[in-house]
Coordinates of C-alpha atoms in Angstrom, one line a residue:
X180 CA -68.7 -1.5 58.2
X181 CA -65.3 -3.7 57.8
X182 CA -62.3 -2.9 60.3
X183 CA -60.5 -1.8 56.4
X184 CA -63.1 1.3 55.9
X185 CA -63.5 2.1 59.5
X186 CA -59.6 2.1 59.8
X187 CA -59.3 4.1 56.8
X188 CA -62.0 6.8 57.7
X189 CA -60.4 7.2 61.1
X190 CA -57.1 7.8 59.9
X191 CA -58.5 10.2 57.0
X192 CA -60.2 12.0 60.3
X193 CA -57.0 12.1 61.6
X194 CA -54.8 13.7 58.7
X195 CA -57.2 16.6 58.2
X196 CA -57.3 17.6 62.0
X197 CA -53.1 17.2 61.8
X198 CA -53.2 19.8 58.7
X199 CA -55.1 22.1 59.8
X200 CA -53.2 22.4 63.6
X201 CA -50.1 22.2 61.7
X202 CA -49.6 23.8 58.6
X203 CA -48.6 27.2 60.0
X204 CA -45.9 26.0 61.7
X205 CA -44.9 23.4 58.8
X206 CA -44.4 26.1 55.9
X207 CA -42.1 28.0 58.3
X208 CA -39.6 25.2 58.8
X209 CA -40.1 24.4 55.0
X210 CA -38.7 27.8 54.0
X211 CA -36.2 27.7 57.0
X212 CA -34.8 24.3 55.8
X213 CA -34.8 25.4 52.2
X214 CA -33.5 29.2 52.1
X215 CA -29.9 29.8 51.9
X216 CA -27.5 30.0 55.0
X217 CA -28.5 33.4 56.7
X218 CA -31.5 34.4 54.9
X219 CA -33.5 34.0 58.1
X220 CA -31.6 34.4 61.6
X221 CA -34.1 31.9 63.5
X222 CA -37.8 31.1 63.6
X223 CA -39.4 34.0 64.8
X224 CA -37.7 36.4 62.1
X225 CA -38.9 33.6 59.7
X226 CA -42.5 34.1 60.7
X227 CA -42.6 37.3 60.9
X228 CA -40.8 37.9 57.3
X229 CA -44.0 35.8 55.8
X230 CA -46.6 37.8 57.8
X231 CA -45.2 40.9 56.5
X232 CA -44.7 40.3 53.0
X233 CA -47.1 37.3 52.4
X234 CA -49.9 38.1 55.1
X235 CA -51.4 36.1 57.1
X236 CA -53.2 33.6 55.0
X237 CA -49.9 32.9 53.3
X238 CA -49.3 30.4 56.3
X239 CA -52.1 28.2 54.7
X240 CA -50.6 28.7 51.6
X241 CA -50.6 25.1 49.7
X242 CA -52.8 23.6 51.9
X243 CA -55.3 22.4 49.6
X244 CA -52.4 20.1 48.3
X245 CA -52.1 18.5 52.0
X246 CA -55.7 18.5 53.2
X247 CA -56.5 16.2 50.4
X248 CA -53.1 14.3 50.4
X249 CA -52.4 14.0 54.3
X250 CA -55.8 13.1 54.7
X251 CA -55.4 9.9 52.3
X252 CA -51.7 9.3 53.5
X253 CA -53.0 9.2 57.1
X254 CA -55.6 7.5 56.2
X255 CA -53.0 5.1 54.6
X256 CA -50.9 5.0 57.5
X257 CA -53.3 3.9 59.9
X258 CA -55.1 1.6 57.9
X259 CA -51.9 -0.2 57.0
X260 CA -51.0 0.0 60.8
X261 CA -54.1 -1.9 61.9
X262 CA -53.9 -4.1 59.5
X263 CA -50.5 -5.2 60.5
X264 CA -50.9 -4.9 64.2
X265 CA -53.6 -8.1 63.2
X266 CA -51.6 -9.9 61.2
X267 CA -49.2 -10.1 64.4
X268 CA -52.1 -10.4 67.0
X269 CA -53.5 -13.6 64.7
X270 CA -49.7 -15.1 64.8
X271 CA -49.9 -14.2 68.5
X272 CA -53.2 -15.9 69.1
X273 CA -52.1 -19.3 67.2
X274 CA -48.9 -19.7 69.4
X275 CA -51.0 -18.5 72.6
X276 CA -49.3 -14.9 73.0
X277 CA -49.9 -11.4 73.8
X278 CA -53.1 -12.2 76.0
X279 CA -56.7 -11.7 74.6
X280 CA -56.7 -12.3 70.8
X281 CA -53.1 -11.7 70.9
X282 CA -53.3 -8.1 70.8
X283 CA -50.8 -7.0 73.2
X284 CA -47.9 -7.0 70.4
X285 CA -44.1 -7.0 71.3
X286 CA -42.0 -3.8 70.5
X287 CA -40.5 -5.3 67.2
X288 CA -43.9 -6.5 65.8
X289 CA -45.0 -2.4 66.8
X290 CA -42.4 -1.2 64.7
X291 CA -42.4 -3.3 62.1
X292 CA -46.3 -2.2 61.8
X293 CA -44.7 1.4 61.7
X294 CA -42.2 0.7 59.1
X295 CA -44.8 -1.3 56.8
X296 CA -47.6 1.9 57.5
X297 CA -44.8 4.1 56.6
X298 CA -43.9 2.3 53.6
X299 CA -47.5 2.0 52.6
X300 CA -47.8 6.1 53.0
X301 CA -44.9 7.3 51.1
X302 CA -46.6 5.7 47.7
X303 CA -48.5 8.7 48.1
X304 CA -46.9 11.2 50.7
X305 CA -43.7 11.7 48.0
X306 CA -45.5 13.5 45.7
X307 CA -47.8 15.2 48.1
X308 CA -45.1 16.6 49.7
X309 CA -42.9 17.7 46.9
X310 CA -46.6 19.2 45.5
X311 CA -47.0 21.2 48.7
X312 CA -43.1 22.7 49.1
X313 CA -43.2 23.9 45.6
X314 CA -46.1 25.6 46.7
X315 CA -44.8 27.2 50.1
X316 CA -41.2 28.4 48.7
X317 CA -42.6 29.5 45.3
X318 CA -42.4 33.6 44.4
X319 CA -45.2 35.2 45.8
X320 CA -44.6 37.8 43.3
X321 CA -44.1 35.6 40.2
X322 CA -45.3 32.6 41.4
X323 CA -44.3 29.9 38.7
X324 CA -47.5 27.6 40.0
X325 CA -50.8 28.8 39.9
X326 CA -52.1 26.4 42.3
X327 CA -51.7 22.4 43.1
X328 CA -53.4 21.1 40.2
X329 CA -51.2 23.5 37.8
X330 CA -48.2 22.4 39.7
X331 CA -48.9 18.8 39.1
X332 CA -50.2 19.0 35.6
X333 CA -46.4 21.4 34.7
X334 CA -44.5 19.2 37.0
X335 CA -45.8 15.9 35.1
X336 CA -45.7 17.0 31.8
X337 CA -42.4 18.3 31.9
X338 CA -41.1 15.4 33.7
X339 CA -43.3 12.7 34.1
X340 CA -44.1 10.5 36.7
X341 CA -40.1 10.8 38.3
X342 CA -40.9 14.6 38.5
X343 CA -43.4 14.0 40.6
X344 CA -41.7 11.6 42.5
X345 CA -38.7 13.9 43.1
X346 CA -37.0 13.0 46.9
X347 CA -38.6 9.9 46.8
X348 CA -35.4 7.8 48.2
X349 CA -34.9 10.2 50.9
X350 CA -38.8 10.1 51.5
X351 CA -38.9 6.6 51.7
X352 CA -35.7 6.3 54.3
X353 CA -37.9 8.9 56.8
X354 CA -41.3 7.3 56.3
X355 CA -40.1 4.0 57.1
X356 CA -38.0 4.8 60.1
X357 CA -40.0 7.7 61.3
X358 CA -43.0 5.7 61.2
X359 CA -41.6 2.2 62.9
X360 CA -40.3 5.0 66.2
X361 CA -43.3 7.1 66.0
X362 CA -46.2 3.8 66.5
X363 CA -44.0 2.1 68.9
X364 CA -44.0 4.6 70.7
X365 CA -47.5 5.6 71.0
X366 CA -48.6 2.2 70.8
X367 CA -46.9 1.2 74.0
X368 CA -47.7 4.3 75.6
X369 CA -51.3 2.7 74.9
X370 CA -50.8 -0.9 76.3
X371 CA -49.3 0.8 79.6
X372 CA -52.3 2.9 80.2
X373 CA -54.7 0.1 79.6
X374 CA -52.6 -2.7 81.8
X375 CA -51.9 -0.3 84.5
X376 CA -55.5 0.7 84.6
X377 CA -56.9 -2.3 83.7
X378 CA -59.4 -1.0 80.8
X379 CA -60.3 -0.9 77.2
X380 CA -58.8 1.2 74.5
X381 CA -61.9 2.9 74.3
X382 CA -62.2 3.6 78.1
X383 CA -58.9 5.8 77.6
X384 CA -59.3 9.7 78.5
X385 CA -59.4 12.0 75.3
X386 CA -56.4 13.7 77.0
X387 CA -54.0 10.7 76.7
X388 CA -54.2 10.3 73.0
X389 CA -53.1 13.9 73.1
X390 CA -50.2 13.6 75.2
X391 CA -49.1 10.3 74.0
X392 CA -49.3 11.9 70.2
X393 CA -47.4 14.6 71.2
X394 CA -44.5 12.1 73.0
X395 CA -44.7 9.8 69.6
X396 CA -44.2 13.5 67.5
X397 CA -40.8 14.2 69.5
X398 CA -39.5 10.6 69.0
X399 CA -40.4 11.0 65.1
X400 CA -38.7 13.7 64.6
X401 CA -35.5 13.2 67.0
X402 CA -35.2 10.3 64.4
X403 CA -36.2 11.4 61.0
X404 CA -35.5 16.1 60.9
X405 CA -32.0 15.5 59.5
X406 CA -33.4 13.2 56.7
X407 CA -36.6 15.5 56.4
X408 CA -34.1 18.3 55.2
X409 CA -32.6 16.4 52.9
X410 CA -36.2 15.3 51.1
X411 CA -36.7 19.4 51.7
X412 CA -33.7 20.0 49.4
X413 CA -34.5 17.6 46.8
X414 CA -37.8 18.6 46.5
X415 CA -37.1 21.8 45.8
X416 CA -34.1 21.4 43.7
X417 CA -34.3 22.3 40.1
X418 CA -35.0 19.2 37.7
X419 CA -32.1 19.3 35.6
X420 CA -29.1 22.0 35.4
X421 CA -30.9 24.4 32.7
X422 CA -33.6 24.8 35.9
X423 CA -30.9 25.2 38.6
X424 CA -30.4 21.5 39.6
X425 CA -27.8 21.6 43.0
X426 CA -27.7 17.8 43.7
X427 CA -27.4 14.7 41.1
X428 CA -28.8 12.4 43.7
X429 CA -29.7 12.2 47.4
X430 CA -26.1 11.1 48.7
X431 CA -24.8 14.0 46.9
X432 CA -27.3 16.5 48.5
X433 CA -25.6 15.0 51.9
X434 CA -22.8 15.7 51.0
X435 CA -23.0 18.9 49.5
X436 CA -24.8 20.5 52.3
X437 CA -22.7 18.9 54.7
X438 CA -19.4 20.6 52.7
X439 CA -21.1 23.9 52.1
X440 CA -23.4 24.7 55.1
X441 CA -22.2 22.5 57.8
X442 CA -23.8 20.6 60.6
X443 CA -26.0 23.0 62.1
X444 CA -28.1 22.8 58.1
X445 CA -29.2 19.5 59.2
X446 CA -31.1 20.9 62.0
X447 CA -32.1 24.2 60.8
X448 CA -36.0 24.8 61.1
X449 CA -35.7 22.7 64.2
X450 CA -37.6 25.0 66.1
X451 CA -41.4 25.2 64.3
X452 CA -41.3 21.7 64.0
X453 CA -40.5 21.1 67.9
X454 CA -43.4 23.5 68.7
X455 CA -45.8 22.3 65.8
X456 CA -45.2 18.2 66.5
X457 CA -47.4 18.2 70.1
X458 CA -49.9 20.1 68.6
X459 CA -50.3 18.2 65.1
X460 CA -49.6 14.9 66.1
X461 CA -51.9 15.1 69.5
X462 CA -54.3 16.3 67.0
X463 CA -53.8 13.2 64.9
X464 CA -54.0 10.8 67.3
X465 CA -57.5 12.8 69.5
X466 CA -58.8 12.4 65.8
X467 CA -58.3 9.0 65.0
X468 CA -59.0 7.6 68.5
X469 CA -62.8 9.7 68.0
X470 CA -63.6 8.4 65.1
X471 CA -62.7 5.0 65.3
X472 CA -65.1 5.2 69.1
X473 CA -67.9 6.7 67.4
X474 CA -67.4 4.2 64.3
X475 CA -67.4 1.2 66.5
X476 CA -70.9 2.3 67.5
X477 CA -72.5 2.4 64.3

């Protein structure tokens, strides 16, 4: 099996086991984010609204949408990652640095592999995404889509390919400097372990991929929540004013909600995500790390 496909299969492994730890908390902060200023008075009353009037399996509502999507865009992520991260180790190797095969790469050829995995993930995470918050903040009454498939067959032939690209710029700003923080960070957490220790990669403890996803979730979104908002908005904005369209572009959404709503709306659903990111991205990274052991192997 080539390092491509395992990389690919690993990081696919990974994406499913970060939707299905996540998704819960994800479609709270989606409708916290999205829902006018004092609809919900903090995360709990959020939740609890949803289990009430929704039920429970409404906090899996969309998810086929992401367990597909996330699953390829992680899958993207990390594939693009690797095959970064040996770009850098060959350039290494030729000019005799980072040690053994020049794998031990410097902070800004780690984040540079973030920003290019990032980059490489939002080709398809865009229009996963907007797919999947049409979904969570729909009626549940009247719900206008009757399912992802209906929502992407309306959304495209109503607007095309831009419709389903809808938050894209704002998508693309967080991917790529989400992504660069969120490697680095785990990436070095990585090397320490194994120069301190003096192991392989493979020779890590299950926990530490855990913990070490979980520290490279908080720096993600320290960087990226205020910008995740702002794709939020977009991607639920109306596509043209006959449809309820807020915002002519993603500087004016910024703008708007920074006129209207105030500071504090750049970090509202704050709370779900701060409690969802150990859990979904330690489950991401234990994922990964498993497969790609058990794929060496074969």
């Amino acid at each position: 099996m080539s390092k491509t496909v395992k990389d690919l299969t690993a990081g696919t492994v990974g994406g499913i086991a970060q939707v299905l730890v996540g998704q819960p908390f994800d479609i709270v902060k989606v409708r916290m984010q999205t829902a006018p200023k004092g609809t919900y008075s903090g995360m709990v009353h959020c939740a609890g609204g949803i289990l009430k009037n929704e039920g429970p399996l409404a906090f899996y509502k969309g998810t086929l949408t992401p367990l597909l999507g996330i699953g390829v865009c992680v899958s993207i992520q990390f594939g693009a990652l690797e095959y970064a991260k040996r770009v850098f180790a060959g350039q290494n190797s030729r000019l005799g640095l980072g040690g053994e095969g020049g794998k031990t790469l410097t902070g800004p050829q780690l984040f540079s592999s973030g920003v290019f995995a990032g980059l490489a993930n939002s080709v398809v995470s865009g229009p996963v995404e907007h797919i999947r918050i049409r979904l969570q903040t729909q009626s549940n009454t009247k719900p206008l889509y009757a399912g992802p498939w209906d929502a992407i067959r309306k959304i495209y032939t109503g607007h095309g390919i831009a419709g389903l690209y809808k938050g894209q710029v704002a998508t693309l700003v967080r991917e790529a400097s989400g992504y660069g923080i969120y490697f680095l960070v785990y990436e070095k957490l990585v090397q320490r372990e194994m120069a301190t220790k003096g192991i392989r990669r493979d020779q890590i403890s299950p926990v530490n991929p855990i913990l070490y996803g979980a520290a490279a979730g908080y720096a993600l979104w320290a960087i990226i929540y205020p910008i995740d908002m702002i794709k939020s908005r977009m991607q639920t904005d109306g596509f043209s004013p006959a449809t309820g369209q807020k915002y002519k572009s993603t500087l004016d959404c910024v703008r708007t909600v920074w006129r209207t709503e105030g500071i504090g709306a750049f970090t509202r659903g704050l709370g779900p995500t701060l409690i969802r990111s150990p859990f979904a991205n330690g489950a991401t990274f234990l994922g990964f790390e498993m497969a790609m052991r058990v794929l060496d192997r074969l």
